[in-house]
Coordinates of C-alpha atoms and ligand atoms in Angstrom, one line a residue:
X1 CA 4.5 -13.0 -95.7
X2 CA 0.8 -11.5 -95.3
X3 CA -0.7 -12.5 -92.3
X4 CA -2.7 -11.4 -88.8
X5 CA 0.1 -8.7 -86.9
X6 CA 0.6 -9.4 -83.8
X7 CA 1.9 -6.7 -83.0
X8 CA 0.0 -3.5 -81.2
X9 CA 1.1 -0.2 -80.5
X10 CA 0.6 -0.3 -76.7
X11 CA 1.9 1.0 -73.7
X12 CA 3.9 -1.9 -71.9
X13 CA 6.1 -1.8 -75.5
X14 CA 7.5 1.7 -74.4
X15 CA 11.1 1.7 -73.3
X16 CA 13.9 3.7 -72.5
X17 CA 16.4 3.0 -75.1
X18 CA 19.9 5.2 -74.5
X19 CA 22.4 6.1 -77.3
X20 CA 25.4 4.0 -76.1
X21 CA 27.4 7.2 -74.7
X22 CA 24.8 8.0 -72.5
X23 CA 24.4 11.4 -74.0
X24 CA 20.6 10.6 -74.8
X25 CA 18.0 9.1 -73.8
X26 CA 14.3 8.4 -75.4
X27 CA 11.3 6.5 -75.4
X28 CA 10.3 4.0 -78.0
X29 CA 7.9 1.5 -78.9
X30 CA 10.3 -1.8 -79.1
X31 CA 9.7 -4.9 -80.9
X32 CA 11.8 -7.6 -81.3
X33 CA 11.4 -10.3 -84.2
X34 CA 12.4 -13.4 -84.1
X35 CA 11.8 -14.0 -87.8
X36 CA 11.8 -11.9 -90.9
X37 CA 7.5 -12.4 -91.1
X38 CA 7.6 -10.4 -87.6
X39 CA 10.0 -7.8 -89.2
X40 CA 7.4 -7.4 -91.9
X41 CA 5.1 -7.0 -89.0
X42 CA 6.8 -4.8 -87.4
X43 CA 7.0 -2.8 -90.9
X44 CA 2.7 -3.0 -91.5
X45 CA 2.6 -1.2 -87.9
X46 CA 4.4 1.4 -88.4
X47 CA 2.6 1.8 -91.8
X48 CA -0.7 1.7 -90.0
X49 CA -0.1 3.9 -86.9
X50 CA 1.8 6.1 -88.6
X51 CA 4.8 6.0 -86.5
X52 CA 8.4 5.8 -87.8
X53 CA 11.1 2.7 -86.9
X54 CA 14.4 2.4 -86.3
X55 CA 16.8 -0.4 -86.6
X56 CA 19.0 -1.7 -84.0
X57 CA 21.2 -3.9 -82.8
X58 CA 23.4 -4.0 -79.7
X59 CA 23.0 -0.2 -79.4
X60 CA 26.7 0.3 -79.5
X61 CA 27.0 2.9 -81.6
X62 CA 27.8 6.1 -79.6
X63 CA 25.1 8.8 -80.5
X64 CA 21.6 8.5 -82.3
X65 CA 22.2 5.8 -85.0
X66 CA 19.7 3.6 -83.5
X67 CA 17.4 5.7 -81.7
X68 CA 13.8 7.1 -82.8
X69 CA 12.3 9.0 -79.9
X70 CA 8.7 8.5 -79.4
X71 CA 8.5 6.1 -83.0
X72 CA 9.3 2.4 -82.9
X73 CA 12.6 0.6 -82.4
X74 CA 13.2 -2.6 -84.5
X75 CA 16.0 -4.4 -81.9
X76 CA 17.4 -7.4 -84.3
X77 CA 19.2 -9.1 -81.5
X78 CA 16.7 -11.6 -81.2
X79 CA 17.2 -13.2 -84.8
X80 CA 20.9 -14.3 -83.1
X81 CA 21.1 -17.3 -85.0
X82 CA 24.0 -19.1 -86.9
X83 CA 22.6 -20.8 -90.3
X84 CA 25.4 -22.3 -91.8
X85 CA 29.0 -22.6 -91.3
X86 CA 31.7 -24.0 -93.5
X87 CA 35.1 -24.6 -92.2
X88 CA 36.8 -25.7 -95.5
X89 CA 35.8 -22.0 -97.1
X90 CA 35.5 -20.0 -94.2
X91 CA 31.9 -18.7 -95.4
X92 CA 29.8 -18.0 -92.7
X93 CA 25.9 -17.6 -93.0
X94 CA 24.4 -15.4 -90.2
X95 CA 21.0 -13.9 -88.4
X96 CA 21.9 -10.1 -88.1
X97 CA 21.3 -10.1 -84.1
X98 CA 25.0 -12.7 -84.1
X99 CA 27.1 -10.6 -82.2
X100 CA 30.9 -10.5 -83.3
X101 CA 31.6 -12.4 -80.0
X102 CA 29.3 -15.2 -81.0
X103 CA 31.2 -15.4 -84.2
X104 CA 34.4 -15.7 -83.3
X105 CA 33.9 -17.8 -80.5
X106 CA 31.8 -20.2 -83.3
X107 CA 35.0 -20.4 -85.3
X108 CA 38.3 -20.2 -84.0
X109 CA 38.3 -23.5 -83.3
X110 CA 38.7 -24.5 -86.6
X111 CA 41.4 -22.0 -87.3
X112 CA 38.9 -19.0 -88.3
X113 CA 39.0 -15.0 -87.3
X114 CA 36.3 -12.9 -88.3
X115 CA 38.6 -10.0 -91.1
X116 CA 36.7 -7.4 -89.3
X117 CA 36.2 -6.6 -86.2
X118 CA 35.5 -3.7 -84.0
X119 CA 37.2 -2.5 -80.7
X120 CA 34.5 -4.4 -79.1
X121 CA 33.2 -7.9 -79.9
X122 CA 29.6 -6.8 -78.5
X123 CA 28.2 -5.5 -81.5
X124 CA 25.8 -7.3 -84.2
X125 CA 26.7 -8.2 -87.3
X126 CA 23.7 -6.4 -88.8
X127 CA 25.1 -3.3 -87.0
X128 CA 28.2 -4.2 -88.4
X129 CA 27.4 -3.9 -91.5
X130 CA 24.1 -1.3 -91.3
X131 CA 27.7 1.0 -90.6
X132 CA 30.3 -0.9 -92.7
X133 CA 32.2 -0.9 -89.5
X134 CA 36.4 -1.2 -89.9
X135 CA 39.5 -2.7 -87.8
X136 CA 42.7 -1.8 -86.8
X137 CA 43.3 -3.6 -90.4
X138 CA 41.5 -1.6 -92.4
X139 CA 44.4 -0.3 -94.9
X140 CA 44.4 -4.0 -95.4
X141 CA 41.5 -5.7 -95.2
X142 CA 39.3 -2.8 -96.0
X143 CA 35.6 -2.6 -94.2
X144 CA 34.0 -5.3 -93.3
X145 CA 31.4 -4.8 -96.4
X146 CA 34.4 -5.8 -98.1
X147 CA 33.8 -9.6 -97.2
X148 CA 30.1 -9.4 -96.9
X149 CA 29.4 -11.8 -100.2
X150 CA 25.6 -11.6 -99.8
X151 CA 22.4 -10.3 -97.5
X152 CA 19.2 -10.9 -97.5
X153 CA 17.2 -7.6 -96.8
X154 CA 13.7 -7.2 -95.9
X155 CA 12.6 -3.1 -96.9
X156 CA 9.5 -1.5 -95.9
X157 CA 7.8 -1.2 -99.4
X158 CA 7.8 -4.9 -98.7
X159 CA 10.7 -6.5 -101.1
X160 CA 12.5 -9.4 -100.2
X161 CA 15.9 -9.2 -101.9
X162 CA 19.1 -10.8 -102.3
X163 CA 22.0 -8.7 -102.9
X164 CA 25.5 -9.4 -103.6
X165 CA 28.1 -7.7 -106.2
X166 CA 26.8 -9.3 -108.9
X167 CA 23.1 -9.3 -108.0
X168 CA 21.3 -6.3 -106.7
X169 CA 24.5 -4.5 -106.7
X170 CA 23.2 -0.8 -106.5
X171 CA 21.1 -2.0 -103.0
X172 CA 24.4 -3.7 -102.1
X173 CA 26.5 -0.9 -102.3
X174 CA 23.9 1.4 -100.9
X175 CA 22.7 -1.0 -97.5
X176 CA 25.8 -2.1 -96.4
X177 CA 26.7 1.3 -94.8
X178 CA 23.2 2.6 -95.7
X179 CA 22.9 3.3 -91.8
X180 CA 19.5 1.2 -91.5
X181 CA 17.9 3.3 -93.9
X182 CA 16.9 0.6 -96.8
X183 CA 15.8 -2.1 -94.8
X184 CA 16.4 -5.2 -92.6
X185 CA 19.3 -7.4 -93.1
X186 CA 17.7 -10.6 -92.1
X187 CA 20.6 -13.0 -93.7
X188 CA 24.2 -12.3 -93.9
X189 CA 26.6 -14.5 -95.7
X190 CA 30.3 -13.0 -94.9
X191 CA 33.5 -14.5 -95.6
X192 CA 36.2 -15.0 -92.3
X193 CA 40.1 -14.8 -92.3
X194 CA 41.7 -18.3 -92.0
X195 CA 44.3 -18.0 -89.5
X196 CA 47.1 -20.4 -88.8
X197 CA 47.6 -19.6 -84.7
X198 CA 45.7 -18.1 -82.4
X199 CA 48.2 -15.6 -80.8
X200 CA 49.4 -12.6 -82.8
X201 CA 52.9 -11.1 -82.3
X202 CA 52.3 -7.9 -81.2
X203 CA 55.2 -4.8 -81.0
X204 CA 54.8 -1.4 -79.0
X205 CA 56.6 1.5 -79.5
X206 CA 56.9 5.1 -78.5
X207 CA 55.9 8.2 -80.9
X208 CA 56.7 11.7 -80.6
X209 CA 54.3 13.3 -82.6
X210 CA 51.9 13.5 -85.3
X211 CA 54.6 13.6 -88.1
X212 CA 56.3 10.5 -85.9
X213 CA 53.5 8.3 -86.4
X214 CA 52.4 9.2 -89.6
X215 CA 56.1 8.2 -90.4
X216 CA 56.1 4.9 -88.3
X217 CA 53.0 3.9 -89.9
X218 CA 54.0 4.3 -93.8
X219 CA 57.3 2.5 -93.0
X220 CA 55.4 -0.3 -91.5
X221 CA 52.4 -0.6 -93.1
X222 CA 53.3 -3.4 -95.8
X223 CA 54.6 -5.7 -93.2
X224 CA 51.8 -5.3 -90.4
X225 CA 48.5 -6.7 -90.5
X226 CA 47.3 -4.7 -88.0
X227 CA 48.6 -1.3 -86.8
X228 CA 46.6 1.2 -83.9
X229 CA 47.8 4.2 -82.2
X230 CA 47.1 5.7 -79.6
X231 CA 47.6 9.5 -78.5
X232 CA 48.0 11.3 -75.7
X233 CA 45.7 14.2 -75.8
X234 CA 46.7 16.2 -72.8
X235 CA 50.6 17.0 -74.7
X236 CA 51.1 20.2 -75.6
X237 CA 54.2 22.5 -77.3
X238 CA 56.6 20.3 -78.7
X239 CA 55.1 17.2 -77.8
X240 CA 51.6 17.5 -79.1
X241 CA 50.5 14.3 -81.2
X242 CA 52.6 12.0 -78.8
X243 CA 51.8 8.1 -78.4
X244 CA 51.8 4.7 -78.8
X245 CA 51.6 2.2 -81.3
X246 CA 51.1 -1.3 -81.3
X247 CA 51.7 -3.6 -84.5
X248 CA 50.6 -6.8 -84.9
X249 CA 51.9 -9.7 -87.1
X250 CA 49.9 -13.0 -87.5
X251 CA 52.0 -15.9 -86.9
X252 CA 53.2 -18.6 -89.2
X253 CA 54.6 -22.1 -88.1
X254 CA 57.8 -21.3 -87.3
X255 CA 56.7 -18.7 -84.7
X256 CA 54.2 -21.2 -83.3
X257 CA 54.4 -25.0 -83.9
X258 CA 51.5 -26.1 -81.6
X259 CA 48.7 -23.5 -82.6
X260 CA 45.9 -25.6 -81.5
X261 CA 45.8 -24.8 -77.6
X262 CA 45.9 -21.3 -78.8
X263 CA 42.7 -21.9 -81.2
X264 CA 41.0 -22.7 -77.9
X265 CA 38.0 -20.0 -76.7
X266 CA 39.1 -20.5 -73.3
X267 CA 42.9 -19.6 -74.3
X268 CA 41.3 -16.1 -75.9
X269 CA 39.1 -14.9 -73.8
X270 CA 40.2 -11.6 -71.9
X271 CA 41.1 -12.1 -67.8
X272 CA 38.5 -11.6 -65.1
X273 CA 40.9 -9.6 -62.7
X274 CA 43.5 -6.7 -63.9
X275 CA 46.7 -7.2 -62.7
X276 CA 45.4 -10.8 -60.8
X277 CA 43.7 -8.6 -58.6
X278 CA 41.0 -6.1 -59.1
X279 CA 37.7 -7.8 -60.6
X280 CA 37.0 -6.1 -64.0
X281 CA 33.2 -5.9 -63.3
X282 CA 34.3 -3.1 -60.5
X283 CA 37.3 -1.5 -62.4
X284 CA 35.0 1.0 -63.4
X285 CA 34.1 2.4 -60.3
X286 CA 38.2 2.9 -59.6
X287 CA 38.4 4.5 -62.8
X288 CA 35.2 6.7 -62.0
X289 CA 37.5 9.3 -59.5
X290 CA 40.2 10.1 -62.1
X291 CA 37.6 10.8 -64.5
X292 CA 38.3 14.4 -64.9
X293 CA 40.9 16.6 -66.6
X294 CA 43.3 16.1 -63.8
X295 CA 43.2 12.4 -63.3
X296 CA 43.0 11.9 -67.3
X297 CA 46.0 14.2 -68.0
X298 CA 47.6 11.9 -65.1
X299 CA 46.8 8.2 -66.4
X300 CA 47.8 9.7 -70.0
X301 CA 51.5 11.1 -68.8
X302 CA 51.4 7.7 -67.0
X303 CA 50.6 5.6 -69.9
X304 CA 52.9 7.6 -72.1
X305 CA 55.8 7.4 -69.6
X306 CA 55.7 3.4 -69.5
X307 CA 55.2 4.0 -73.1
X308 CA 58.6 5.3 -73.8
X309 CA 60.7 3.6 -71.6
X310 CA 59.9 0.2 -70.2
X311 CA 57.4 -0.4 -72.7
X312 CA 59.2 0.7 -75.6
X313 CA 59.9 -1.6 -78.0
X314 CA 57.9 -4.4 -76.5
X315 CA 57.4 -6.9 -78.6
X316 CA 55.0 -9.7 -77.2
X317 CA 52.3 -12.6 -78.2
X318 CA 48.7 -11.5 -77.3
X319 CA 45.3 -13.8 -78.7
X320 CA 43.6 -12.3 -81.1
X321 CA 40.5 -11.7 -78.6
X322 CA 42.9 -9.5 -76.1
X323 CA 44.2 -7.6 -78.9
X324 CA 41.5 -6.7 -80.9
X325 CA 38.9 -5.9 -78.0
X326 CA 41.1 -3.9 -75.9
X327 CA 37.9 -1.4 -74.7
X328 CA 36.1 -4.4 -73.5
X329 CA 39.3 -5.3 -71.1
X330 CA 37.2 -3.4 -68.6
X331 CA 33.4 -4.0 -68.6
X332 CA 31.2 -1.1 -68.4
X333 CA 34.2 1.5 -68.6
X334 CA 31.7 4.0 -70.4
X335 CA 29.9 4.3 -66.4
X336 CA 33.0 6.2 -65.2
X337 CA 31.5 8.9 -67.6
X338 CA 28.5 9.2 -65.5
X339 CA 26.1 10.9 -65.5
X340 CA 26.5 12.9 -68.4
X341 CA 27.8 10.1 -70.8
X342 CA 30.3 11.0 -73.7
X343 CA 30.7 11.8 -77.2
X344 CA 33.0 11.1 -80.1
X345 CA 34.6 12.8 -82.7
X346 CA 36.1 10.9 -84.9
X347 CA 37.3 12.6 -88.3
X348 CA 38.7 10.9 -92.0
X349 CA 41.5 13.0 -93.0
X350 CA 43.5 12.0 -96.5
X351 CA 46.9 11.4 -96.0
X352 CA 48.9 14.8 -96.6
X353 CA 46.5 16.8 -94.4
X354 CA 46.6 14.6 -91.5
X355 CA 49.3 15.9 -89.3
X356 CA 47.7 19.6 -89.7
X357 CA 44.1 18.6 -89.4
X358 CA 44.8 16.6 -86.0
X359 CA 47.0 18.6 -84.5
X360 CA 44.9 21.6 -85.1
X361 CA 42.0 19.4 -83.5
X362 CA 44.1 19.1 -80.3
X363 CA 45.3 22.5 -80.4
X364 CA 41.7 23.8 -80.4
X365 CA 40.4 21.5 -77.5
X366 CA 43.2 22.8 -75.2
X367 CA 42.8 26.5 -76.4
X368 CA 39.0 25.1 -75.8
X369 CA 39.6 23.3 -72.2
X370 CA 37.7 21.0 -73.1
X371 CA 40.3 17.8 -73.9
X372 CA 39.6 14.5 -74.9
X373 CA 40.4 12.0 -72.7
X374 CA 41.3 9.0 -75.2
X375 CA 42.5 9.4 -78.5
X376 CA 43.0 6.6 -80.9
X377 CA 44.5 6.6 -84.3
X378 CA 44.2 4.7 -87.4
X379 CA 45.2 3.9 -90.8
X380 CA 42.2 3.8 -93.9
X381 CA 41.8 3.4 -97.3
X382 CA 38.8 4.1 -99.7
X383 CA 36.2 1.8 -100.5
X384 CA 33.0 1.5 -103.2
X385 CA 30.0 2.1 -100.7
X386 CA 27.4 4.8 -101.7
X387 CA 27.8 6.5 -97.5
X388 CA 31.5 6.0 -97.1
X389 CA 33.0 7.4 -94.2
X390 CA 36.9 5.9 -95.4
X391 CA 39.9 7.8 -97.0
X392 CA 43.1 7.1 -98.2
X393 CA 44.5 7.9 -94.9
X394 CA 44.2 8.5 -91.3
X395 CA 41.4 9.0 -88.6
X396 CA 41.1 10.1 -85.6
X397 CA 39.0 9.5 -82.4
X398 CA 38.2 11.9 -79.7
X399 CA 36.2 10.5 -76.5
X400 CA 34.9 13.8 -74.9
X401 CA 32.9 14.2 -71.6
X402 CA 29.9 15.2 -71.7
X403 CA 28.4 17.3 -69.4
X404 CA 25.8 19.8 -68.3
X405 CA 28.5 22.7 -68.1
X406 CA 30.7 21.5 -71.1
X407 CA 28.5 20.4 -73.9
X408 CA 27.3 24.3 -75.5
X409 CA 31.7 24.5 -75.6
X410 CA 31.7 20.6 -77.1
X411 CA 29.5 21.5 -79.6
X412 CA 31.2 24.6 -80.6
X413 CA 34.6 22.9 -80.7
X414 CA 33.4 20.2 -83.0
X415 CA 31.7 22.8 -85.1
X416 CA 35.0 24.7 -85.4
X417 CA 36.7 21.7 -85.7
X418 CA 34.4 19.5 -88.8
X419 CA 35.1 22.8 -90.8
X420 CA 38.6 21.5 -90.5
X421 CA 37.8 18.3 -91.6
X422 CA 36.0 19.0 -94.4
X423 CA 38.2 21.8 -96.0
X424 CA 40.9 19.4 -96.2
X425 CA 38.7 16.9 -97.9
X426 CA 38.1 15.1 -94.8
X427 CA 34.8 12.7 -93.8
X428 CA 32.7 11.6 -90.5
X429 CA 31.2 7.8 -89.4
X430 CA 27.8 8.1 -88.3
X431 CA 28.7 5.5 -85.9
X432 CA 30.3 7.4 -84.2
X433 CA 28.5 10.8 -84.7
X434 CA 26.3 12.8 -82.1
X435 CA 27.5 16.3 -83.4
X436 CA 27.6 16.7 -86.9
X437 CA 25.0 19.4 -89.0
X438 CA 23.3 18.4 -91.6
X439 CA 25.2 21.0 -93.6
X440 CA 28.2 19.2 -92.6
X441 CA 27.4 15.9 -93.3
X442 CA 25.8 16.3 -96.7
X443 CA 28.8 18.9 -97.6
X444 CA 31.6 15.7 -97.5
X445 CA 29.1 12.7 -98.3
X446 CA 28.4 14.9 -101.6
X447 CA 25.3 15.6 -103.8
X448 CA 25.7 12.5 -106.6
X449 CA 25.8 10.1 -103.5
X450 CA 22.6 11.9 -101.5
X451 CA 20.6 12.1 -104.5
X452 CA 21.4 8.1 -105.5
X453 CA 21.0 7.3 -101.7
X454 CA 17.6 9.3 -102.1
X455 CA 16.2 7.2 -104.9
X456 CA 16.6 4.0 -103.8
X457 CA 15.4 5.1 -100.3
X458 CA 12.4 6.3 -102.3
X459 CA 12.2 2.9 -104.2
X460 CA 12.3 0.5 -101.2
X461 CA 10.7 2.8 -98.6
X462 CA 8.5 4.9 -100.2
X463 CA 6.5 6.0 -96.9
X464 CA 9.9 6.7 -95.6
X465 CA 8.9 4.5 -92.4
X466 CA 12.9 4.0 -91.7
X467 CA 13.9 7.0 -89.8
X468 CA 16.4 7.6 -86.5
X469 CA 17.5 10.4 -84.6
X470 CA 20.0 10.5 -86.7
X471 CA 18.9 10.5 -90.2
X472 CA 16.5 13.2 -88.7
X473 CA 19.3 15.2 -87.7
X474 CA 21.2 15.2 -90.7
X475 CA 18.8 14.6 -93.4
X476 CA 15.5 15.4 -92.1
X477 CA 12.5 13.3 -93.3
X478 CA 14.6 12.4 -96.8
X479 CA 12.3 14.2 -99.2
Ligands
FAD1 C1 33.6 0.5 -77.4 C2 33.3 0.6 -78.8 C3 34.3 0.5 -79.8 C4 34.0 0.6 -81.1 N1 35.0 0.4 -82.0 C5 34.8 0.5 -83.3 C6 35.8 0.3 -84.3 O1 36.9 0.0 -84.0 N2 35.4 0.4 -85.6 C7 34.2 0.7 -86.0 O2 33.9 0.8 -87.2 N3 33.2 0.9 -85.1 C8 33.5 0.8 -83.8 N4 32.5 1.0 -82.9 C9 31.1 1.4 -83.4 C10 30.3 0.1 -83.6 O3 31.0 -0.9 -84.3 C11 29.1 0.5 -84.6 O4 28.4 1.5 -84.0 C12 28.2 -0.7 -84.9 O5 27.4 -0.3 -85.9 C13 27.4 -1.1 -83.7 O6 26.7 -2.3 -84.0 P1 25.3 -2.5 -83.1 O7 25.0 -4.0 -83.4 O8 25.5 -2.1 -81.8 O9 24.3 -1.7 -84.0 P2 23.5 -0.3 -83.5 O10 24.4 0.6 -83.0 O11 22.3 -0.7 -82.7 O12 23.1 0.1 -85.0 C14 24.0 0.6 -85.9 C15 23.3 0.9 -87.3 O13 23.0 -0.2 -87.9 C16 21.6 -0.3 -88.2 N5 21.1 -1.7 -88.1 C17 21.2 -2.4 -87.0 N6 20.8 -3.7 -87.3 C18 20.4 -3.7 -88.6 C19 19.9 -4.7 -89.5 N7 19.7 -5.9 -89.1 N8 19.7 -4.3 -90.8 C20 20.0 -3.1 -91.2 N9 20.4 -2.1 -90.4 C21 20.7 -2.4 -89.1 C22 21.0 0.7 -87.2 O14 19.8 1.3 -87.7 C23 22.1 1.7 -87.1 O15 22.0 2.7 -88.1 C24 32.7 0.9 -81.5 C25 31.7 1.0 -80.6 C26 32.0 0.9 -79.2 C27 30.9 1.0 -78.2

C-alpha cells in the first residue's frame, strides 16, 4: 500500500467538527478516504507531522468519542459502500461509512432487519461497531458485535488484518468496542435478522415506579423481542421512577398474511408531518420554547398522563423503521438544546441494584435542580468484548442541558452520581460519555482489561497515533 501521500497538512483541511451534543467544539485537520490506501495515507501523515487522528463516522456519538482538537480527524463516511449482499444467508459485507439507514433500506425488501440497531438509523456501521453499539433488544440479541462475523482493519503500525472469532480473535474482541483505538475497520461482514413482516406488534403500558418496571420487564422479557422504557424524570415522592413501556413482538403469518407491502421502504419510512400537520424539519423550533424545566416537567406529566389512561394498554402495529428510530421522528430535535448543547449520563447497573442506583440518580438531580429532561430505560446482558460497557441488567439514560450556568452543578451531580454506579458494580458507554474521570472509568473497566487493551494498542499502534478527546480524557496518551 506504499505509495506518493497525497495528503498535506494544510490550512483549507481545518474544520470545525462538534461532539454531536453540541457541548464541544474543535478544530481539526479532516481527511476523508475513499479507500483503505488513503487510510494508510492518512496514517503516514500523522506519523510524519507528528499529529494524532481520530476516527469518525457520522459524529453521533454525544461527547468526545470522535473528536481530536487541533490533531487530525479520519471521517470514514466516505468508504459508504455495499460489497456484497446475500439474501439466502442474510450476510451482509460492508464499507464502514454504510450508515444503518442505508442498510436497512438495502435489505428489507427481501425480508431482512439489521439485529442491531440504534435509536437513530444515522450512524455508521464502523461507529457501530468502533462502540459495540446495542438495541432495545439487547437482553436478546446481545450487541451488535455479537453478529459482526468478520472486519477487515487497517492499524497504524501498518497491519492489514482479518479478524473474526476464530481468526485474530484477541484484536476481534478488543476493536469491536475498542473505541477507534486499534485501527480502521475498512470491511465489515455482519450477519442481519431474517424477518417474516415488516410491521411489529407493539404494546404500551403504564409504570409506577422503578420496582414497577423492573417487575414488568422480568415478567415479559421471555416473550418480547424488544422491550424500552421510558421515565419521567420530573416525578417525585411516591411516584419517582414512573413511565412507560412499549413491547414489541415480531409478527408471524397468522398476524400478517400479506407481509410484502409492509417489506416496502416506502411503507417504513417515518412521516414528514406530526400529527398530518406540522412539517418535522420545523418541529424543533416548536419544541425549542418548552425547552426548560417548566415546559419539560409539562410535556413529561403530559406524556405520562396519556400514558396511563388512553394510552394504557395500547397495543398497535408500527414498521420496524418507526419503532426502532423513534429520536429521528423529529429531525434535528438536539437544536432545541441550543446553544449550549446537552449531555448524557447513561449508567450499567446489575440487576438487584437497579431500582436503588436509579432512583438515587433522580433523587440527586432534583435535590440538584438540575433534572433530566428524557430518560430512557433498558434491559442488558453481558457480553465477551475486552471495553464492555453491558451488565446483566438495566441502564439508564439521562439527557441533561447543558449550559453556561448549569454545567460546574452537571458535573458535580454526575461525579456524585458515577460513585453510585460504580459501588454497585455498575459501568459507563463511551458513546455516550462527556463526564466521566479517568479514575472512574478505569475503576469499572478494571486493570486485567486496561493492561490487555494496552498491549495490543502497543502492538498495532506503537506511536500511539490513534487518539481522541476522549481517550485523552480518560486514559491520557496510553503509556
Ligand atoms: C439520537 C441518538 C440515539 C442513539 N441511540 C443509541 C442506542 O440506542 N444504542 C447505542 O448503543 N448507541 C446509541 N447512540 C450512540 C451511537 O450509536 C454511537 O455513538 C455510535 O458509535 C455512533 O456512530 P457514528 O457512525 O456516528 O460514529 P462516531 O460517533 O463518529 O464514532 C464512534 C466511535 O467509533 C470510532 N470509529 C468510527 N468509525 C470507525 C471505523 N471505521 N473504524 C474504527 N473505529 C471507528 C470512533 O473513533 C469513535 O470512537 C445514539 C446516538 C444518538 C445521537
Amino acid at each position: 500500500m506504499a505509495g506518493t501521500n497525497h495528503y498535506a497538512l494544510t490550512p483549507d483541511r481545518q474544520e470545525r467538527v462538534d461532539s454531536w451534543g453540541m457541548n464541544r467544539a474543535t478544530l481539526s485537520y479532516v481527511y476523508r478516504p475513499t479507500t483503505a490506501e488513503q487510510v494508510v495515507e492518512a496514517f503516514a501523515l500523522a506519523r510524519s507531522s507528528g499529529k494524532t487522528a481520530a476516527l469518525r463516522g457520522t459524529g453521533c456519538s454525544y461527547g468526545d468519542a470522535s473528536l481530536n482538537n487541533e490533531g487530525i480527524v479520519i471521517d470514514l463516511t466516505r468508504m459508504n459502500r455495499i460489497l456484497d449482499w446475500n439474501p439466502q444467508t442474510g450476510l451482509i459485507t460492508v464499507q464502514p461509512g454504510v450508515t444503518i439507514r442505508q442498510l436497512w433500506q438495502y435489505i428489507i425488501e427481501d425480508g431482512w432487519w439489521p439485529p442491531v440497531v440504534s435509536g437513530t438509523m444515522f450512524v455508521t456501521l464502523g461507529g457501530a461497531a468502533g462502540m459495540n453499539i446495542h438495541g432495545k433488544n439487547n437482553f436478546k440479541a446481545g450487541p451488535i458485535g455479537n453478529h459482526i462475523t468478520e472486519f477487515e482493519i487497517v492499524t497504524p503500525g501498518g497491519d492489514v488484518k482479518v479478524c473474526s472469532r476464530n481468526e485474530n480473535s484477541e484484536l476481534f474482541h478488543a476493536a469491536i468496542g475498542g473505541f477507534g483505538m486499534l485501527g480502521v475497520f475498512t470491511r465489515l461482514t455482519v450477519q442481519m435478522k431474517k424477518i417474516y413482516s415488516g410491521q411489529l406488534k407493539v404494546d404500551a403500558f403504564a409504570t409506577k415506579s422503578f420496582a414497577d418496571i423492573i417487575e414488568k420487564f422480568s415478567e415479559r422479557i421471555d416473550g418480547a423481542d424488544y422491550l424500552v422504557g421510558w421515565i419521567d424524570c420530573f416525578a417525585t415522592g411516591s411516584e419517582l421512577g414512573r413511565g412507560q413501556v412499549h413491547q414489541a413482538n415480531y409478527l408471524t403469518p397468522e398476524d400478517d398474511p400479506d407481509p410484502a407491502q409492509g417489506l416496502r421502504v416506502a411503507n417504513q419510512e417515518l412521516p414528514d408531518t406530526l400529527m398530518g400537520i406540522f412539517p418535522k424539519s420545523l418541529m424543533w423550533r416548536i419544541l425549542q420554547p418548552f425547552n426548560n424545566n417548566l415546559g419539560m416537567k409539562a410535556v413529561n406529566l403530559a406524556k405520562y398522563t396519556q400514558s396511563a389512561t388512553i394510552g394504557n394498554n395500547e397495543t398497535v402495529n408500527q414498521s420496524h423503521a418507526q419503532f426502532a428510530f423513534l429520536l429521528d421522528y423529529v429531525p434535528n430535535w438536539k437544536f432545541a438544546y441550543k446553544p449550549g448543547g446537552l449531555v448524557q449520563f447513561q449508567s450499567f447497573v446489575p440487576y438487584d441494584a437497579a431500582e436503588h442506583v436509579f432512583s438515587e440518580q433522580l433523587r440527586l438531580s432534583h435535590k440538584f435542580g438540575i433534572i433530566p429532561y428524557l430518560g430512557v430505560f433498558k434491559r442488558h446482558r453481558p457480553d465477551d468484548f475486552l471495553m464492555t460497557h453491558a451488565v446483566d441488567g438495566f441502564s439508564f439514560a439521562l439527557d441533561y442541558p447543558w449550559t453556561e450556568s448549569n454545567k460546574d452543578g452537571v458535573r458535580t451531580l454526575a461525579q456524585v452520581m458515577t460513585r453510585i454506579v460504580l459501588d454497585a458494580g455498575g459501568r459507563h458507554y463511551f458513546a455516550k460519555d462527556s463526564l466521566l474521570t479517568a479514575c472512574a472509568a478505569q475503576e469499572y473497566l478494571g486493570s486485567e482489561a486496561i493492561s490487555k487493551f494496552k498491549a495490543l494498542k502497543s502492538k498495532y499502534d506503537p506511536n500511539h497515533i490513534l487518539q481522541s478527546d476522549l481517550s485523552r480524557r480518560l486514559f491520557g496518551a496510553f503509556s
